[in-house]
Amino acid sequence: MNAMSPPAPTLATKTASGGEILLRLSGVRKAYRGAVAVESVDLEIRRGEFFTMLGPSGSGKTTTLRLIAGFEQPDAGTIELDGVDMARTAPFDRNVNTVFQDYALFPHMSVAENVAYGLKAKRVAAAECRDRVAEALRMVQLADFAGRLPAQLSGGQRQRVGLARAIVNRPGLLLLDEPLGALDLKLRQDMQLELKHIQEQVGITFLYVTHDQEEALSMSDRIAIFNRGEIEQIGTPEEVYERPTTPFVANFVGSSSIVKRRGRRFMLRPEKVQVLPVGERAAFGFHGEEGRLEDRVYLGMFTKYVVRLGDGTKIVAVQPNAEGATGQLEKQRGEPVLVVWNPETAWPV
Amino acid sequence: MESRATRIVLGIWVALVLVFLFGPIAIIAVYAFNASNVQTWPIPGFSLRWFASAWANREIRSSLLLSLEAGVIATAIAVLLGTAAAFAVHRFRFVGREAVSFIVVLPIALPGIITGMALNSFFVFWGLGLSFWTIVIGHATFCIVVVYNNVIARLRRMPHSLSEASMDLGADSWRTFRLVTMPMISTSLIGGAILAFALSFDEVIVTTFTAGAQNTLPLWIFGAIRLGQRLPEVNVVVLVVTAITFIPVIVAYRYMDQSTDRSR
């Protein structure tokens, strides 16, 4: 599945413009009873950016988000929002709002009351409050659901309410804690696009937490990859996918085969490897090696090949099942095949 | 799927259990309408005369009033202290937190006779005369447990993210408590209060040690049966009390049922 989703070039090229810094984390550290959750995090997020913190569970990304929201306080370090350190400020005094993974809608309040909650706490006048709630509900396409209770909504609708409830306050920074984690795949993909559109529409800086690399690649301006409480790499989707700086990033973002040649380790993305019948000529400048086909998995759009080279290296290749494409290679398990790649796409790690 | 035979056997079994549980109450109900003052089976005739006679009895009326008053006040104390204890144990990490949560629940596990004796010697030691208030204190000890258990169960089921969301949206702790936490626990509080009242209303053992000259309704019933006096009126009182207590228990059950639905 990883290999099926190379980064969308349109988004990847839209690198974050070097805008002013909205949020700056310096040397942030947090431990729970001796167990370090966040070791030392430095991070700068620009105004208007869609920034994603990506990592496996327990990597510290959610703790970092909770520190920014104010639900936890760091043991060390500063969290500057608009140049002011917020590390000790209570959550209700911070100009940030959160969209929760479990929605956290107030079950005894209607959709409209949920969305109005933040405005009422800030004593926004009733008329303005009404207008802004209606506008926010329109934005998430729930205008007709204002009177419902959360229990009467589907999961996707609940998460839209959670989103409306946060953006209606027009926060400087919106925190999203795996907001699509509880939704099924199709709904997730629709919501990913919608979230991205809403972010462009309202112009609020989004700080998004996910463990789904595909989600991170398709939505973000920039991504920070977390591992064991530290950031391994920060970059655009294209940068972290094409030019990972650590083996962890190479494996976590997308999948890759690791090849050792002349004492150096290279990463090979599966979509950049071709599998050909033995005896066929590789294109000029391409590197070819013979191996044995270990597995061939038909995946609909793609076919995945697993090839074992003579020195034991395992190479994974993915080829589109396009009309007349090489994806139709009719080799059986155990048969010898030729794997070919452009040495320029082999990225040293 | 169980077979037809097992279904029948199970049905009979359930019926027997129900008869075992409720048969005695049914018999008392029948005796309450007994025309004679002698309990024989079957009853010689049907009459409402013991209802009138029970109502006219001043002892019964004053002990009923005392039970209601003690129950209401003990419940009120339990609601205040039980809720406070539940919040303290749920919200804060402090030294002795586990001990507190254990001690609060202890009175319901402790035999009533021990609670009663302990309270009695405590009151006597400090020279506090046994009175209405000693009854209330005695009842409050176990009423707190019911409220505490109900509220803490609800607090534990309540997702932590709800109060976080409230704070995140700009509400301070007090506003969060008022608008989010309190509405979320209110049904468990009502359910706990009703059960606490029901417990207090029929309590005998602890009351025996903490009541002075006063008689609560259960104490009056107990005394009347022991002395073999006014048995027909006792039947009437028991029937009426059973009928009345059914209502709050059913209501409380409803609230607790609803609460489990909500958390899903």
XYZ file of C-alpha atoms in Angstrom:
613
model
C 0.000 0.000 0.000
C 2.857 2.337 0.767
C 4.382 1.777 -2.560
C 1.079 2.453 -4.303
C 1.182 6.068 -3.329
C 4.068 8.059 -4.629
C 3.761 11.681 -3.551
C 1.436 13.832 -5.607
C 3.839 16.090 -7.498
C 1.471 19.076 -7.527
C 1.439 19.289 -3.764
C 5.036 18.331 -3.311
C 6.280 21.161 -5.481
C 4.138 23.645 -3.559
C 6.858 24.051 -0.965
C 6.016 26.226 1.978
C 6.938 29.776 1.251
C 9.443 31.142 3.707
C 6.808 33.017 5.696
C 7.160 34.344 9.206
C 7.438 31.925 12.115
C 4.158 31.392 14.001
C 5.210 28.664 16.402
C 8.677 27.869 17.662
C 9.580 24.958 19.926
C 13.072 24.998 21.396
C 14.581 22.170 23.403
C 11.193 20.858 24.476
C 11.402 17.830 26.729
C 8.721 15.820 28.516
C 8.962 12.674 30.633
C 6.261 10.770 32.453
C 7.570 9.203 35.640
C 10.965 8.660 34.156
C 9.727 7.459 30.758
C 10.832 10.041 28.237
C 8.061 10.877 25.776
C 9.712 13.819 24.085
C 13.498 13.973 24.273
C 14.434 17.284 22.712
C 12.265 18.845 20.061
C 13.086 21.941 18.027
C 10.487 22.977 15.526
C 9.455 26.063 13.578
C 6.092 26.373 11.921
C 5.312 29.177 9.503
C 2.112 31.128 9.356
C -0.458 29.598 7.000
C 1.392 26.311 6.715
C -0.109 22.808 6.729
C 2.473 21.117 8.928
C 2.342 17.436 9.825
C 4.013 15.549 12.646
C 4.376 11.984 11.412
C 5.619 9.011 13.368
C 4.738 5.614 14.812
C 2.785 5.408 18.059
C 4.906 6.332 21.046
C 7.211 8.503 18.949
C 6.281 11.670 20.835
C 4.198 13.402 18.201
C 0.971 13.393 20.195
C 2.783 14.469 23.370
C 4.278 17.377 21.427
C 0.794 18.345 20.260
C -0.557 18.163 23.808
C 2.296 20.349 25.016
C 1.390 22.938 22.387
C -2.307 22.728 23.323
C -1.387 23.167 26.988
C -2.789 19.874 28.275
C 0.709 19.010 29.435
C 3.588 21.162 30.558
C 7.120 20.577 29.323
C 9.912 19.684 31.747
C 12.239 21.914 29.772
C 12.224 24.157 26.743
C 10.055 26.926 25.370
C 6.935 26.969 23.224
C 6.667 30.357 21.546
C 3.485 31.349 19.791
C 3.817 34.664 17.973
C 7.053 35.242 19.853
C 5.563 34.749 23.332
C 6.506 31.719 25.436
C 3.329 29.768 26.238
C 4.891 26.773 27.985
C 3.203 27.586 31.317
C 0.003 29.135 29.994
C -3.299 27.356 30.691
C -5.035 25.839 27.657
C -7.942 28.286 27.929
C -5.572 31.240 27.596
C -3.875 30.014 24.420
C -4.857 31.111 20.951
C -4.910 27.516 19.720
C -7.752 25.060 19.268
C -7.725 21.307 18.974
C -9.573 18.732 16.912
C -9.561 15.491 18.891
C -9.189 11.979 17.610
C -12.233 10.799 19.582
C -14.080 14.001 18.553
C -14.690 14.911 22.243
C -18.076 16.421 21.407
C -20.184 17.323 24.427
C -22.858 14.612 24.301
C -25.526 16.649 26.094
C -25.306 19.582 23.701
C -26.664 19.934 20.191
C -24.329 20.395 17.236
C -24.925 24.154 17.265
C -24.319 24.372 21.022
C -21.093 22.424 20.628
C -19.868 24.793 17.931
C -20.937 27.865 19.928
C -19.164 26.659 23.080
C -15.877 28.462 22.488
C -17.549 31.691 21.386
C -19.734 31.742 24.494
C -16.722 31.172 26.729
C -15.162 34.233 25.101
C -18.422 36.184 25.533
C -18.965 36.858 21.866
C -22.251 38.728 21.334
C -25.235 36.465 20.663
C -25.953 37.706 17.138
C -22.342 37.393 16.000
C -22.126 34.000 17.692
C -25.176 32.781 15.753
C -23.756 33.979 12.433
C -20.344 32.474 12.997
C -21.800 29.117 14.075
C -23.987 29.021 10.963
C -21.018 29.901 8.782
C -18.811 27.237 10.360
C -21.515 24.594 9.965
C -21.970 25.575 6.326
C -18.257 25.215 5.785
C -18.299 21.612 7.013
C -21.594 20.947 5.200
C -23.624 20.357 8.333
C -25.952 23.362 8.153
C -28.990 21.078 8.343
C -27.739 19.242 11.419
C -27.523 22.152 13.864
C -30.237 20.780 16.161
C -29.000 17.190 16.316
C -27.209 15.603 19.230
C -23.762 14.093 18.603
C -25.179 10.607 19.221
C -27.412 11.090 16.175
C -24.470 11.667 13.824
C -22.129 9.325 11.965
C -18.424 9.250 12.739
C -17.534 11.438 9.781
C -20.209 13.968 10.701
C -18.992 14.063 14.294
C -15.497 14.851 13.159
C -16.836 17.683 11.001
C -18.551 19.102 14.071
C -15.263 18.815 15.938
C -13.576 20.738 13.138
C -16.294 23.414 13.007
C -16.179 23.784 16.786
C -12.460 24.551 16.563
C -12.236 26.794 13.484
C -15.245 28.913 14.480
C -12.910 30.492 17.053
C -10.474 31.537 14.309
C -7.446 30.385 16.294
C -3.954 31.372 15.255
C -3.075 27.691 15.129
C -5.274 24.636 14.746
C -4.057 21.360 16.236
C -5.416 18.138 14.754
C -4.713 14.944 16.676
C -5.164 12.057 14.239
C -8.600 13.443 13.400
C -9.330 10.831 10.741
C -7.951 7.872 12.689
C -11.352 6.431 13.561
C -12.854 6.691 10.073
C -12.888 4.046 7.373
C -10.578 4.300 4.396
C -12.913 5.821 1.806
C -14.207 8.442 4.222
C -10.664 9.231 5.307
C -9.587 9.954 1.770
C -12.590 12.234 1.175
C -11.969 14.020 4.455
C -8.274 14.485 3.650
C -9.152 16.466 0.569
C -11.844 18.381 2.401
C -9.535 19.277 5.280
C -6.969 20.564 2.835
C -9.600 22.694 1.069
C -10.898 24.094 4.334
C -7.381 24.953 5.405
C -6.784 26.883 2.172
C -10.168 28.551 2.577
C -9.767 29.778 6.156
C -6.008 30.337 5.976
C -5.436 29.020 9.512
C -2.120 27.303 10.223
C -2.742 23.572 10.654
C -0.563 21.373 12.822
C -1.567 17.831 12.030
C -0.609 14.616 13.817
C -0.822 11.272 12.058
C 0.881 7.902 11.851
C -0.326 7.436 8.276
C 2.481 8.375 5.887
C 0.163 8.497 2.906
C -2.032 11.030 4.672
C 1.005 13.096 5.603
C 2.390 13.082 2.064
C -0.874 14.029 0.402
C -1.883 16.906 2.691
C 1.174 18.600 4.092
C 3.330 21.532 3.086
C 6.020 20.193 5.373
C 6.404 17.066 7.478
C 8.388 16.379 10.647
C 9.157 12.691 11.119
C 9.216 11.667 14.776
C 11.001 8.662 16.200
C 11.637 7.852 19.865
C 10.819 11.334 21.091
C 12.968 13.134 18.565
C 12.570 14.598 15.113
C 14.521 12.667 12.478
C 13.836 14.940 9.541
C 11.788 17.976 8.590
C 11.010 18.660 4.957
C 8.483 18.846 2.170
C 6.731 15.595 1.239
C 9.014 15.311 -1.756
C 12.137 15.831 0.311
C 11.311 13.261 2.960
C 10.208 10.715 0.382
C 12.922 11.190 -2.245
C 15.801 12.263 -0.017
C 15.414 10.782 3.450
C 18.293 11.654 5.761
C 18.056 8.614 8.023
C 17.299 4.908 7.471
C 14.268 5.292 9.751
C 12.724 7.951 7.534
C 13.478 5.892 4.429
C 11.556 2.970 5.886
C 8.752 4.810 7.628
C 7.834 7.132 4.773
C 6.963 4.801 1.955
C 8.706 1.458 1.696
C 12.128 0.797 0.324
C 14.710 -1.864 -0.239
C 18.168 -1.348 1.185
C 21.071 -2.358 -1.084
C 24.720 -2.464 -0.002
C 27.199 -1.792 -2.751
C 30.875 -0.824 -2.443
C 30.534 -0.435 1.301
C 27.652 2.029 1.122
C 23.962 1.576 1.778
C 21.426 2.723 -0.745
C 17.667 2.980 -0.560
C 15.589 1.886 -3.533
C 11.943 2.908 -3.838
C 9.874 0.025 -5.236
C 8.317 2.101 -8.026
C 11.816 2.948 -9.317
C 12.818 -0.678 -9.797
C 11.882 -2.574 -12.933
C 11.598 -6.346 -13.195
C 12.427 -7.759 -16.624
C 12.868 -11.204 -18.138
C 16.488 -12.376 -18.054
C 18.333 -11.509 -21.241
C 16.446 -8.307 -21.875
C 18.629 -5.235 -22.113
C 18.382 -2.530 -19.517
C 18.114 1.047 -20.736
C 21.352 2.959 -21.129
C 22.889 4.013 -17.833
C 20.669 1.699 -15.808
C 22.063 -0.837 -13.423
C 20.857 -4.408 -13.788
C 21.248 -7.475 -11.569
C 19.918 -10.982 -11.801
C 17.868 -12.523 -9.057
C 15.185 -15.042 -8.313
C 11.504 -14.112 -8.163
C 10.281 -14.888 -4.639
C 6.801 -13.496 -4.799
C 4.411 -11.818 -7.152
C 1.359 -10.107 -5.669
C -1.394 -8.661 -7.804
C -2.698 -5.450 -6.191
C -5.176 -4.184 -8.777
C -3.538 -0.999 -9.947
C -0.096 -2.452 -9.383
C 1.762 -5.715 -9.221
C 4.336 -6.159 -6.505
C 7.430 -8.273 -7.098
C 9.795 -9.557 -4.451
C 13.170 -10.546 -5.867
C 16.104 -12.109 -4.021
C 19.473 -11.133 -5.477
C 22.487 -13.449 -5.581
C 23.986 -11.894 -2.411
C 20.751 -12.375 -0.468
C 19.504 -8.784 -0.778
C 15.733 -8.535 -1.003
C 14.406 -6.096 -3.595
C 10.769 -5.034 -3.753
C 9.460 -3.639 -7.015
C 6.068 -2.279 -7.889
C 4.886 -1.817 -11.438
C 1.640 -0.357 -12.722
C -0.675 -2.750 -14.498
C -0.983 -0.358 -17.397
C -1.964 -1.397 -20.918
C 1.043 -3.200 -22.444
C 3.282 -2.360 -19.496
C 5.988 -4.588 -18.097
C 3.648 -5.330 -15.206
C 2.496 -8.349 -17.180
C 5.758 -10.233 -16.558
C 4.633 -13.854 -16.627
C 7.256 -15.379 -14.391
C 6.551 -17.907 -11.705
C 8.066 -18.116 -8.248
C 11.644 -19.307 -8.230
C 12.341 -18.294 -11.813
C 15.310 -16.057 -12.546
C 14.533 -12.428 -13.437
C 16.450 -9.222 -14.063
C 15.992 -6.214 -11.793
C 16.941 -2.848 -13.171
C 17.229 0.619 -11.674
C 18.699 3.977 -12.419
C 21.668 4.430 -10.044
C 20.659 8.066 -9.619
C 17.455 7.027 -7.897
C 19.345 4.894 -5.369
C 19.559 7.260 -2.423
C 22.421 6.775 0.064
C 21.250 6.343 3.659
C -28.866 -22.109 20.329
C -30.327 -23.912 23.312
C -32.818 -26.647 22.732
C -36.502 -26.487 23.603
C -35.997 -28.663 26.648
C -33.269 -26.451 28.118
C -35.440 -23.413 27.503
C -38.278 -24.957 29.490
C -36.001 -26.033 32.312
C -34.417 -22.584 32.410
C -37.851 -20.988 32.440
C -38.945 -23.093 35.403
C -35.698 -22.342 37.176
C -36.146 -18.589 36.755
C -39.752 -18.856 37.931
C -38.620 -20.710 41.068
C -35.998 -18.072 41.815
C -38.585 -15.337 41.441
C -41.034 -17.165 43.707
C -38.269 -17.638 46.258
C -37.451 -13.924 46.146
C -40.892 -12.436 45.961
C -43.167 -15.101 47.439
C -42.813 -13.816 51.012
C -43.616 -10.293 49.915
C -46.665 -11.532 48.074
C -47.883 -13.323 51.195
C -47.495 -10.148 53.245
C -49.400 -8.266 50.578
C -52.254 -10.735 50.858
C -52.262 -10.567 54.690
C -52.491 -6.773 54.486
C -56.012 -7.240 53.164
C -56.884 -9.844 55.786
C -60.291 -9.282 57.391
C -59.220 -11.069 60.573
C -56.366 -10.131 62.917
C -55.271 -13.753 63.030
C -52.910 -14.853 60.273
C -54.356 -18.038 58.830
C -54.136 -19.404 55.345
C -56.158 -18.822 53.289
C -57.322 -15.519 54.713
C -60.912 -15.659 55.946
C -62.012 -12.474 54.183
C -60.991 -9.320 52.384
C -60.846 -5.983 54.199
C -59.172 -2.575 54.121
C -59.619 -1.985 57.835
C -55.937 -2.360 58.707
C -55.044 0.412 56.300
C -57.265 2.809 58.213
C -55.966 1.568 61.529
C -52.320 1.877 60.448
C -52.876 5.393 59.179
C -54.516 6.356 62.455
C -51.579 4.992 64.474
C -49.471 7.922 65.719
C -46.403 5.772 66.332
C -46.384 4.616 62.746
C -46.824 8.133 61.441
C -44.079 9.652 63.562
C -41.621 6.863 62.767
C -42.406 7.193 59.068
C -41.746 10.921 59.259
C -38.483 10.326 61.144
C -37.330 7.807 58.527
C -38.106 10.217 55.707
C -36.289 13.104 57.400
C -33.232 11.054 58.339
C -33.127 9.560 54.838
C -33.308 12.917 53.095
C -30.644 14.550 55.251
C -28.311 11.530 55.172
C -28.700 11.464 51.387
C -27.932 15.166 51.111
C -24.751 14.717 53.165
C -23.812 11.684 51.079
C -24.310 13.590 47.821
C -22.031 16.393 48.968
C -19.277 14.291 50.534
C -19.507 11.351 48.120
C -19.218 13.588 45.076
C -16.362 15.550 46.600
C -14.499 12.332 47.438
C -15.095 10.941 43.956
C -13.697 14.099 42.366
C -10.694 14.163 44.645
C -9.821 10.534 43.943
C -10.464 10.872 40.219
C -8.827 14.208 39.520
C -5.815 14.392 41.759
C -2.842 12.191 42.456
C -2.008 12.466 46.130
C -0.413 10.417 48.860
C -2.967 8.021 50.333
C -5.275 8.268 47.345
C -5.732 4.509 47.167
C -6.320 4.416 50.930
C -9.033 7.052 50.658
C -10.825 5.215 47.897
C -10.659 2.045 49.982
C -11.790 3.646 53.219
C -14.737 5.344 51.568
C -16.033 2.008 50.310
C -15.306 0.160 53.554
C -18.595 0.871 55.408
C -20.569 -1.126 52.859
C -18.259 -4.117 53.220
C -18.086 -3.856 57.001
C -20.884 -5.717 58.834
C -23.530 -3.218 59.945
C -23.235 -4.432 63.488
C -19.592 -3.342 63.633
C -20.334 0.067 62.124
C -23.200 0.415 64.568
C -21.188 -0.579 67.615
C -18.256 1.602 66.627
C -20.465 4.628 66.117
C -22.274 3.944 69.351
C -19.108 3.807 71.440
C -17.789 6.860 69.595
C -20.887 8.878 70.496
C -20.872 7.628 74.053
C -17.152 8.354 74.419
C -17.612 11.964 73.413
C -20.749 12.268 75.490
C -22.932 12.921 72.487
C -26.472 11.889 73.335
C -28.084 9.578 70.833
C -30.517 11.627 68.814
C -31.936 12.262 65.379
C -28.509 13.499 64.290
C -26.677 10.372 65.382
C -29.076 8.393 63.189
C -28.321 10.707 60.282
C -24.576 10.334 60.773
C -24.891 6.555 60.975
C -26.860 6.420 57.754
C -24.565 8.847 55.991
C -21.597 6.473 56.491
C -22.985 3.946 54.075
C -24.953 6.385 51.893
C -21.685 8.099 50.944
C -20.413 4.830 49.487
C -23.320 4.526 47.083
C -23.012 8.073 45.799
C -19.220 7.833 45.641
C -19.307 4.576 43.690
C -21.852 5.865 41.214
C -20.118 9.159 40.583
C -16.604 7.765 40.314
C -17.784 5.070 37.912
C -19.222 7.761 35.692
C -16.144 9.960 35.982
C -13.947 7.043 34.994
C -16.075 6.330 31.952
C -16.179 9.960 30.924
C -13.498 10.531 28.283
C -10.757 12.779 29.571
C -10.827 14.626 26.273
C -14.189 16.216 27.136
C -12.809 18.473 29.839
C -9.702 19.053 27.736
C -11.898 20.121 24.832
C -13.755 22.504 27.108
C -10.542 24.109 28.353
C -9.183 24.165 24.832
C -12.220 26.184 23.783
C -11.510 28.830 26.392
C -13.521 27.651 29.396
C -11.723 27.770 32.749
C -11.990 24.952 35.306
C -15.147 26.248 36.959
C -16.963 26.816 33.676
C -15.870 23.366 32.517
C -17.259 21.832 35.704
C -20.552 23.682 35.378
C -21.183 23.157 31.669
C -19.548 19.812 30.942
C -18.668 17.702 33.979
C -21.781 18.371 36.054
C -24.290 17.620 33.269
C -22.337 14.470 32.465
C -22.458 13.114 36.008
C -25.914 14.421 36.965
C -27.781 11.220 36.150
C -25.314 9.086 38.087
C -25.690 11.502 40.973
C -29.479 11.223 40.946
C -29.292 7.440 40.673
C -26.826 7.303 43.552
C -28.943 9.604 45.695
C -32.087 7.527 45.171
C -30.289 4.312 46.054
C -28.730 5.969 49.096
C -32.164 7.075 50.259
C -33.576 3.594 49.727
C -30.726 2.115 51.791
C -31.247 4.602 54.585
C -34.993 4.140 54.588
C -34.893 0.417 55.441
C -31.778 0.360 57.611
C -32.139 -1.502 60.928
C -28.804 -2.616 62.315
C -26.786 0.605 62.415
C -29.917 2.498 63.432
C -30.391 0.206 66.431
C -27.071 1.438 67.817
C -27.392 5.087 66.875
C -31.023 5.812 67.664
C -31.979 7.018 71.112
C -35.598 7.060 72.100
C -36.689 7.603 68.514
C -38.042 4.898 66.271
C -37.452 4.875 62.566
C -40.019 2.943 60.584
C -37.891 -0.217 60.240
C -37.178 -0.092 63.984
C -40.886 0.198 64.708
C -41.625 -2.779 62.434
C -38.860 -4.768 64.027
C -40.157 -4.001 67.498
C -43.753 -4.726 66.623
C -42.877 -8.123 65.186
C -40.669 -9.042 68.119
C -43.431 -8.224 70.564
C -46.037 -9.864 68.345
C -48.173 -6.765 68.497
C -50.054 -4.993 65.743
C -49.064 -7.571 63.145
C -51.880 -6.644 60.764
C -50.689 -3.045 60.716
C -47.129 -4.239 60.136
C -48.315 -6.068 57.041
C -49.945 -2.893 55.783
C -46.863 -0.789 56.467
C -44.571 -3.282 54.776
C -46.823 -3.425 51.738
C -46.984 0.358 51.431
C -43.247 0.796 51.951
C -42.518 -1.881 49.353
C -44.823 -0.187 46.873
C -43.270 3.207 47.511
C -39.653 2.033 47.374
C -40.270 0.318 44.060
C -40.717 3.692 42.393
C -37.338 5.250 43.225
C -35.514 1.981 42.644
C -37.001 1.689 39.175
C -36.186 5.331 38.480
C -32.626 4.863 39.709
C -32.268 1.760 37.584
C -33.442 3.715 34.558
C -30.889 6.443 35.172
C -28.048 4.000 35.516
C -29.168 2.140 32.427
C -29.267 5.341 30.464
C -25.827 6.252 31.686
C -24.282 3.110 30.250
C -25.994 3.798 26.937
C -24.603 7.276 26.845
C -21.031 6.291 27.265
C -21.161 4.087 24.215
